[in-house]
Amino acid sequence: MSTVAEVRTAGAGAGPVSRPAYKVTGRRVLRSEWAKLWTLRSTWITLALGLAGLLVFGSIAAVRYKSLTTSGGTRMGSGEFVNASAVTLALFGVRFGQLALGVLGVLVAAGEYSTGMIRSTLAAVPRRLPVLWSKAAVYGVVAFVVGVAGAFGGFLIVNAVVNGTPAHMSLSDSGVARSLLGAGLYLSLVGVIGTALGMLMRSVPGAISVLVATLLLVPGLLSLLPTSWQDNIGPYLPSNAGEALYALQHAPGTLSAGTGALVLLGWTALALAGGAYRLVRKDA
């Protein structure tokens, strides 16, 4: 009996048991978002589709170009492969890759609202905004790596196919490395825009619809407007600014690579601002 009393007295005098304090830091939020990205079942599939789109479509374009050429020149007339180069052929699949990487960006953010996991995420990170910045940073880096790998890999494959034709180029040629890196940057920013739209719309179908309309439908509908409107508005659309970012040669009336990058960064910042406002102002 006395032993039990002594134990109780010692326990009572020891005070509350100290527990380790866990602090929410930017690094920990980044690690959390990194882990969640790779637990998505769609991540590996979509990234593989984006990479395959760059490699496969570029290879198909190179084979088609090779079949239309002869040892004495080209017989393509005014076709789409006139003045083609290894860079333009390698980046033939960028339009497909942007959809795959953009859709995955939407899933990174809006997918949590569909499953309800966003409540646990915001309970762990009450300040909320670090969640958006971390999602955008983590996925932006992943999309950049995939885009650059696809661009450079596609260039090597295409160059081997078109060897001995006017389209053959060297990686050290002027503008080649800049175009391939620009393609990776464009795909990365499209992925970040997709993430921001997912946070803004909080709906996977809705965000994907807005993304597809922005990248594909609006540029096509612009052709219905007067020519002066097309010249003044067209170059500043996200897809056209991105094309200027990775274009090897710039046609008259298009943006330079630097200006295209700034315009695309502006669109990205605008999308992130919308996602941040919705995240802070509206309940999950």
mmCIF file of C-alpha atoms in Angstrom, residues 8 17 22 24 45 53 79 91 106 112 132 154 175 189 215 233 242 244 253 260 262:
data_model
loop_
_atom_site.group_PDB
_atom_site.id
_atom_site.type_symbol
_atom_site.label_atom_id
_atom_site.label_comp_id
_atom_site.label_asym_id
_atom_site.label_seq_id
_atom_site.Cartn_x
_atom_site.Cartn_y
_atom_site.Cartn_z
ATOM 1 C CA ARG A 8 1.383 8.102 -7.070
ATOM 2 C CA VAL A 17 4.683 14.890 -19.425
ATOM 3 C CA TYR A 22 6.167 20.102 -33.996
ATOM 4 C CA VAL A 24 4.884 23.850 -39.457
ATOM 5 C CA ILE A 45 0.501 7.522 -65.792
ATOM 6 C CA GLY A 53 3.685 12.555 -76.270
ATOM 7 C CA GLY A 79 3.498 21.731 -96.829
ATOM 8 C CA LEU A 91 8.786 19.877 -80.251
ATOM 9 C CA VAL A 106 -5.339 20.326 -61.904
ATOM 10 C CA GLU A 112 -7.899 16.962 -52.766
ATOM 11 C CA LEU A 132 -0.601 26.448 -52.611
ATOM 12 C CA GLY A 154 13.030 13.985 -78.605
ATOM 13 C CA GLY A 175 19.215 28.814 -80.258
ATOM 14 C CA LEU A 189 4.359 26.889 -66.179
ATOM 15 C CA LEU A 215 -4.805 26.737 -74.315
ATOM 16 C CA ILE A 233 -4.336 40.222 -78.651
ATOM 17 C CA GLY A 242 4.653 29.989 -74.675
ATOM 18 C CA ALA A 244 7.380 32.321 -78.606
ATOM 19 C CA GLY A 253 4.337 40.037 -85.258
ATOM 20 C CA GLY A 260 7.014 35.581 -74.217
ATOM 21 C CA LEU A 262 7.452 37.490 -69.120
#
